Amino acid sequence: MNFGFVLPNRGPLSTREGLISLAKQGESLGFDFMAVSDHIVMPRNISSTYPYTDSGEFPGGEFVGDCLEQLTTLAFIAGATSKAQLLTSVMVTPYRSAVHAGKVIATIDVLSKGRLLIGLGAGWMEEEFKAMGLNSYASRGGVTDEYISAFKEMWTSNNPNFKGDHVSFSNIAFEPKPMQKPHPPIWTGGESPAALRRAGKYADVWYPIGNNPKHRLQKPEKLYSYFEKVKENAYEVGRDPESISLAYAASWYDERKAHTTESGDRTILTGSFDQITSDIGQLKEVGVDYLLIDVLGFDLLSSSTGESKERMEAFSTEIISRVIN
């Protein structure tokens, strides 16, 4: 299993020094990848429902306007590290023009010597779409699907040519190609039926988050049932279902106490080190190849870089070492 952690690009931890310190610490501890989320502008008032909290409220809304751009941040981190892979978690696909985004992704992959992982999603915050002058919120799923096809055309064809409802290009030379062949691995997120269809059709890795109240994936067997749907979708479009890998994202704040779901069950990856090690073993049994943890703390205002580094070290020494051994 490959282990990753979230880097901050919002709040007081997202300084130049903080990012370098966390990235280097994670790499030295043997984490396999690190991830950065995606917001470009933060609306002052958000009424859109956030998919991953029970209340529907977006955490960290107090940091109005405070966000480092995702791809720029990953390019910076690439220059400060040498081994760990770099994940867009996720890139909101419709926010950027397809050709420009494809070029930036290819550039980072080349300059990082093939370390980029491309997590792609359709987005959820209508206010951010509007703030950026985009009228594609209602069609964001279709835009995302088309962008993925366009990316693959740019990254693999010697004479890229694409004509769709949202993306069209021809008569272009697209060089250099990404270092990874045929292209950087594409991770798609989401737990809805549409997201599972997208993963089956396009993804190298399906990348759900376990705490979506509408599709809560707190039990490994339920996660596996959703992954089976992804594989069924892949088979229906003529892909090899076994070519798709499984990732899983969860928060971990090293509280050493168990949380419970609304049904009274223990929340996965909470509790003692032994309980969490057992959880990871079960995730591994159902096919999880990549586990991403958030070590930043739920309240970014009260968290520090030092505390995040301590959580990272505890996870590495007390949990990853047990899983490996």
Coordinates of C-alpha atoms in Angstrom, one line a residue:
M1 CA 0.0 0.0 0.0
N2 CA 1.1 3.5 -0.8
F3 CA 0.6 6.2 1.9
G4 CA 0.1 9.9 1.3
F5 CA -0.7 13.1 3.3
V6 CA -2.3 16.4 2.6
L7 CA -0.3 19.6 2.3
P8 CA -2.0 22.9 3.3
N9 CA -2.7 25.6 0.7
R10 CA -5.1 27.6 2.9
G11 CA -4.8 29.1 6.4
P12 CA -1.8 29.9 8.5
L13 CA 0.1 26.6 7.7
S14 CA 0.3 27.5 4.0
T15 CA 3.5 29.5 4.1
R16 CA 6.6 28.9 2.0
E17 CA 8.5 27.7 5.1
G18 CA 5.6 25.6 6.3
L19 CA 5.0 23.8 3.0
I20 CA 8.7 23.1 2.5
S21 CA 9.0 21.8 6.1
L22 CA 6.0 19.5 5.8
A23 CA 6.9 18.2 2.4
K24 CA 10.5 17.4 3.4
Q25 CA 9.4 15.8 6.6
G26 CA 6.9 13.6 4.8
E27 CA 9.4 12.5 2.2
S28 CA 12.0 11.7 4.8
L29 CA 9.5 9.6 6.8
G30 CA 8.8 7.5 3.7
F31 CA 5.4 8.7 2.6
D32 CA 4.9 7.9 -1.0
F33 CA 2.9 10.9 -2.1
M34 CA 1.6 14.3 -1.0
A35 CA -1.6 16.1 -2.1
V36 CA -2.9 19.6 -2.6
S37 CA -6.5 20.7 -2.9
D38 CA -8.0 23.2 -5.4
H39 CA -9.7 26.5 -4.9
I40 CA -8.8 29.6 -6.9
V41 CA -11.1 32.2 -5.3
M42 CA -13.1 31.9 -2.2
P43 CA -16.6 33.5 -2.2
R44 CA -17.4 35.5 0.9
N45 CA -20.8 33.8 1.2
I46 CA -21.2 30.1 0.3
S47 CA -24.6 28.6 0.0
S48 CA -23.6 25.5 -2.0
T49 CA -23.7 22.3 -0.1
Y50 CA -20.3 20.8 0.7
P51 CA -20.5 17.1 0.0
Y52 CA -18.2 15.9 2.8
T53 CA -19.6 17.2 6.1
D54 CA -22.9 16.2 7.7
S55 CA -23.9 19.9 8.0
G56 CA -23.1 20.7 4.4
E57 CA -20.9 23.6 5.5
F58 CA -17.5 24.1 4.0
P59 CA -14.8 23.8 6.7
G60 CA -12.3 26.6 6.8
G61 CA -14.7 29.2 5.4
E62 CA -13.2 31.7 7.8
F63 CA -10.2 32.0 5.5
V64 CA -12.0 34.2 3.0
G65 CA -9.8 34.7 -0.1
D66 CA -6.9 32.7 1.4
C67 CA -5.8 30.0 -1.0
L68 CA -2.6 29.2 -2.9
E69 CA -3.3 28.0 -6.4
Q70 CA -3.0 24.3 -6.7
L71 CA -0.8 23.6 -9.7
T72 CA 1.6 26.4 -8.9
T73 CA 2.0 25.0 -5.3
L74 CA 2.7 21.5 -6.6
A75 CA 5.3 22.9 -9.0
F76 CA 6.9 24.6 -6.0
I77 CA 6.8 21.4 -4.0
A78 CA 8.3 19.5 -6.9
G79 CA 11.4 21.7 -6.6
A80 CA 11.7 21.1 -2.9
T81 CA 11.4 17.3 -3.0
S82 CA 12.9 14.5 -5.1
K83 CA 11.1 11.2 -4.5
A84 CA 7.5 11.5 -3.4
Q85 CA 4.7 11.7 -6.0
L86 CA 2.5 14.8 -6.2
L87 CA -1.3 14.5 -6.3
T88 CA -3.9 17.1 -7.4
S89 CA -6.6 16.3 -4.8
V90 CA -8.6 17.0 -6.8
M91 CA -8.2 19.5 -9.6
V92 CA -11.6 21.1 -10.3
T93 CA -11.4 20.3 -14.0
P94 CA -13.7 23.0 -15.5
Y95 CA -11.8 25.9 -13.7
R96 CA -9.1 26.1 -16.3
S97 CA -9.0 26.0 -20.1
A98 CA -8.2 22.5 -21.3
V99 CA -5.1 23.3 -23.4
H100 CA -3.6 25.5 -20.7
A101 CA -4.2 23.0 -17.9
G102 CA -2.9 20.2 -20.1
K103 CA 0.3 22.1 -20.7
V104 CA 0.8 23.0 -17.0
I105 CA 0.3 19.3 -16.0
A106 CA 2.7 18.1 -18.7
T107 CA 5.3 20.7 -17.6
I108 CA 5.1 19.7 -13.9
D109 CA 5.4 16.1 -14.8
V110 CA 8.5 16.8 -16.9
L111 CA 10.2 19.0 -14.3
S112 CA 9.4 16.7 -11.4
K113 CA 10.8 13.7 -13.4
G114 CA 7.5 12.0 -13.7
R115 CA 6.1 12.3 -10.2
L116 CA 2.7 13.9 -10.9
L117 CA -0.6 12.2 -10.2
I118 CA -3.7 13.9 -11.7
G119 CA -6.8 13.7 -9.5
L120 CA -9.7 15.2 -11.4
G121 CA -13.2 16.2 -10.2
A122 CA -16.2 18.2 -11.4
G123 CA -16.4 20.6 -8.5
W124 CA -19.2 21.5 -6.1
M125 CA -19.2 25.2 -5.3
E126 CA -21.4 27.1 -7.7
E127 CA -20.3 30.5 -6.3
E128 CA -16.7 29.8 -7.3
F129 CA -17.8 29.0 -10.8
K130 CA -19.7 32.3 -11.0
A131 CA -16.8 34.3 -9.5
M132 CA -14.5 33.0 -12.2
G133 CA -17.0 33.9 -15.0
L134 CA -17.8 30.3 -15.8
N135 CA -21.3 29.3 -16.9
S136 CA -20.5 25.6 -16.8
Y137 CA -21.7 24.7 -13.3
A138 CA -24.8 22.8 -14.5
S139 CA -22.8 20.9 -17.2
R140 CA -19.6 20.5 -15.1
G141 CA -19.8 16.7 -15.3
G142 CA -19.9 16.7 -19.0
V143 CA -17.1 19.3 -19.2
T144 CA -14.9 17.1 -16.9
D145 CA -15.4 14.0 -19.0
E146 CA -14.6 15.9 -22.2
Y147 CA -11.5 17.5 -20.7
I148 CA -10.1 14.1 -19.7
S149 CA -10.5 12.9 -23.3
A150 CA -8.9 16.1 -24.5
F151 CA -6.0 15.8 -22.1
K152 CA -5.2 12.2 -23.3
E153 CA -5.3 13.4 -26.9
M154 CA -2.8 16.2 -26.1
W155 CA -0.5 14.0 -24.0
T156 CA -0.3 11.1 -26.4
S157 CA -0.9 12.2 -30.0
N158 CA 1.8 13.6 -32.3
N159 CA -0.9 15.7 -34.0
P160 CA -3.5 16.6 -31.4
N161 CA -6.9 17.1 -32.8
F162 CA -10.1 17.3 -30.8
K163 CA -13.6 18.6 -31.3
G164 CA -16.2 18.5 -28.6
D165 CA -19.0 20.5 -27.1
H166 CA -16.7 22.2 -24.6
V167 CA -13.2 21.7 -25.9
S168 CA -11.9 22.0 -29.5
F169 CA -8.4 22.3 -30.9
S170 CA -6.4 21.4 -34.0
N171 CA -3.3 22.6 -35.8
I172 CA -1.2 22.6 -32.6
A173 CA 2.1 21.1 -31.7
F174 CA 1.9 20.0 -28.1
E175 CA 5.4 19.4 -26.7
P176 CA 6.9 18.3 -24.5
K177 CA 4.7 15.4 -23.7
P178 CA 4.5 14.3 -20.0
M179 CA 7.4 12.1 -18.8
Q180 CA 5.1 9.3 -17.7
K181 CA 3.8 7.2 -20.5
P182 CA 1.2 7.2 -21.8
H183 CA 0.4 10.0 -19.4
P184 CA 0.4 10.8 -15.7
P185 CA -2.0 8.4 -13.9
I186 CA -5.6 9.9 -13.8
W187 CA -7.4 9.6 -10.5
T188 CA -11.1 10.5 -10.5
G189 CA -13.0 11.2 -7.3
G190 CA -16.6 11.2 -6.3
E191 CA -19.1 8.6 -5.0
S192 CA -22.3 9.3 -7.0
P193 CA -23.4 7.0 -9.8
A194 CA -22.2 9.6 -12.3
A195 CA -18.7 9.7 -10.6
L196 CA -18.6 5.9 -10.7
R197 CA -19.4 5.9 -14.4
R198 CA -16.6 8.4 -15.0
A199 CA -14.1 6.3 -13.0
G200 CA -15.0 3.2 -15.0
K201 CA -14.7 5.0 -18.3
Y202 CA -11.6 7.2 -17.8
A203 CA -9.7 6.5 -14.5
D204 CA -6.5 4.7 -13.7
V205 CA -7.4 5.1 -10.0
W206 CA -10.8 5.6 -8.4
Y207 CA -10.4 8.0 -5.4
P208 CA -13.4 8.2 -3.0
I209 CA -13.6 10.1 0.3
G210 CA -15.2 8.0 3.0
N211 CA -17.3 10.6 4.8
N212 CA -19.8 11.7 2.1
P213 CA -23.1 11.6 4.1
K214 CA -25.0 10.5 0.9
H215 CA -22.5 7.7 0.2
R216 CA -20.8 7.0 3.4
L217 CA -17.9 4.5 2.9
Q218 CA -16.9 3.7 6.4
K219 CA -17.0 0.0 6.1
P220 CA -14.5 -1.8 3.8
E221 CA -17.1 -4.1 2.4
K222 CA -19.3 -1.1 1.3
L223 CA -16.2 0.5 -0.3
Y224 CA -15.6 -2.7 -2.1
S225 CA -19.2 -2.8 -3.4
Y226 CA -18.8 0.7 -4.9
F227 CA -15.5 -0.3 -6.4
E228 CA -17.2 -3.3 -8.0
K229 CA -19.6 -0.9 -9.6
V230 CA -16.7 1.1 -11.0
K231 CA -15.3 -2.2 -12.5
E232 CA -18.7 -3.1 -14.0
N233 CA -18.8 0.3 -15.6
A234 CA -15.3 -0.2 -17.0
Y235 CA -16.3 -3.6 -18.5
E236 CA -19.4 -2.1 -20.1
V237 CA -17.2 0.4 -22.1
G238 CA -14.7 -2.2 -23.1
R239 CA -12.0 -1.5 -20.5
D240 CA -10.1 -4.1 -18.5
P241 CA -11.7 -3.7 -15.0
E242 CA -8.4 -4.9 -13.4
S243 CA -6.6 -1.9 -14.9
I244 CA -8.2 0.4 -12.3
S245 CA -6.7 0.8 -8.9
L246 CA -8.4 1.9 -5.7
A247 CA -7.5 4.8 -3.4
Y248 CA -9.1 6.0 -0.2
A249 CA -9.0 9.4 1.6
A250 CA -9.6 10.0 5.3
S251 CA -8.8 12.4 8.1
W252 CA -6.5 11.4 10.9
Y253 CA -5.8 13.7 13.8
D254 CA -4.0 11.3 16.2
E255 CA -6.6 11.8 19.0
R256 CA -6.2 8.2 20.2
K257 CA -9.9 7.9 20.7
A258 CA -12.6 6.3 18.6
H259 CA -15.3 8.4 16.9
T260 CA -18.7 6.9 16.0
T261 CA -21.0 7.2 13.1
E262 CA -24.7 7.9 13.4
S263 CA -25.3 4.1 13.5
G264 CA -23.0 3.8 16.5
D265 CA -20.2 2.1 14.6
R266 CA -16.6 3.2 15.1
T267 CA -15.5 5.6 12.4
I268 CA -12.7 4.1 10.3
L269 CA -9.2 5.2 11.1
T270 CA -10.1 6.5 14.5
G271 CA -9.1 5.0 17.9
S272 CA -6.0 3.3 19.0
F273 CA -3.0 2.5 16.8
D274 CA -4.0 -1.2 16.9
Q275 CA -7.5 -0.4 15.7
I276 CA -6.2 1.8 12.9
T277 CA -3.6 -0.8 11.8
S278 CA -6.5 -3.3 11.7
D279 CA -8.6 -0.9 9.6
I280 CA -5.8 -0.4 7.1
G281 CA -5.4 -4.2 6.9
Q282 CA -9.0 -4.5 6.0
L283 CA -8.8 -1.7 3.4
K284 CA -5.8 -3.5 1.9
E285 CA -7.8 -6.7 1.7
V286 CA -10.6 -5.0 -0.4
G287 CA -8.0 -3.7 -2.8
V288 CA -7.0 -0.2 -1.5
D289 CA -3.6 0.6 -3.1
Y290 CA -3.3 4.2 -2.0
L291 CA -4.3 5.7 1.4
L292 CA -4.4 9.5 1.8
I293 CA -4.6 11.0 5.3
D294 CA -5.2 14.5 6.4
V295 CA -2.9 15.3 9.3
L296 CA -3.5 19.1 9.4
G297 CA -6.2 19.1 12.0
F298 CA -9.9 20.1 11.6
D299 CA -9.4 23.6 13.0
L300 CA -6.6 25.1 10.8
L301 CA -6.6 28.3 13.0
S302 CA -5.4 26.4 16.0
S303 CA -3.1 24.0 14.2
S304 CA 0.6 24.4 13.8
T305 CA 3.2 23.1 11.4
G306 CA 4.9 21.4 14.4
E307 CA 1.7 19.6 15.4
S308 CA 1.1 18.4 11.9
K309 CA 4.7 17.1 11.7
E310 CA 4.2 15.3 15.0
R311 CA 1.0 13.6 13.6
M312 CA 2.8 12.6 10.5
E313 CA 5.7 11.1 12.4
A314 CA 3.3 9.2 14.7
F315 CA 1.4 7.8 11.7
S316 CA 4.7 6.7 10.1
T317 CA 6.3 5.1 13.1
E318 CA 3.3 3.7 14.9
I319 CA 1.0 2.7 12.0
I320 CA 2.8 2.4 8.6
S321 CA 5.7 0.5 10.2
R322 CA 3.2 -2.0 11.6
V323 CA 1.4 -2.4 8.3
I324 CA 4.7 -2.9 6.4
N325 CA 6.0 -5.4 9.0

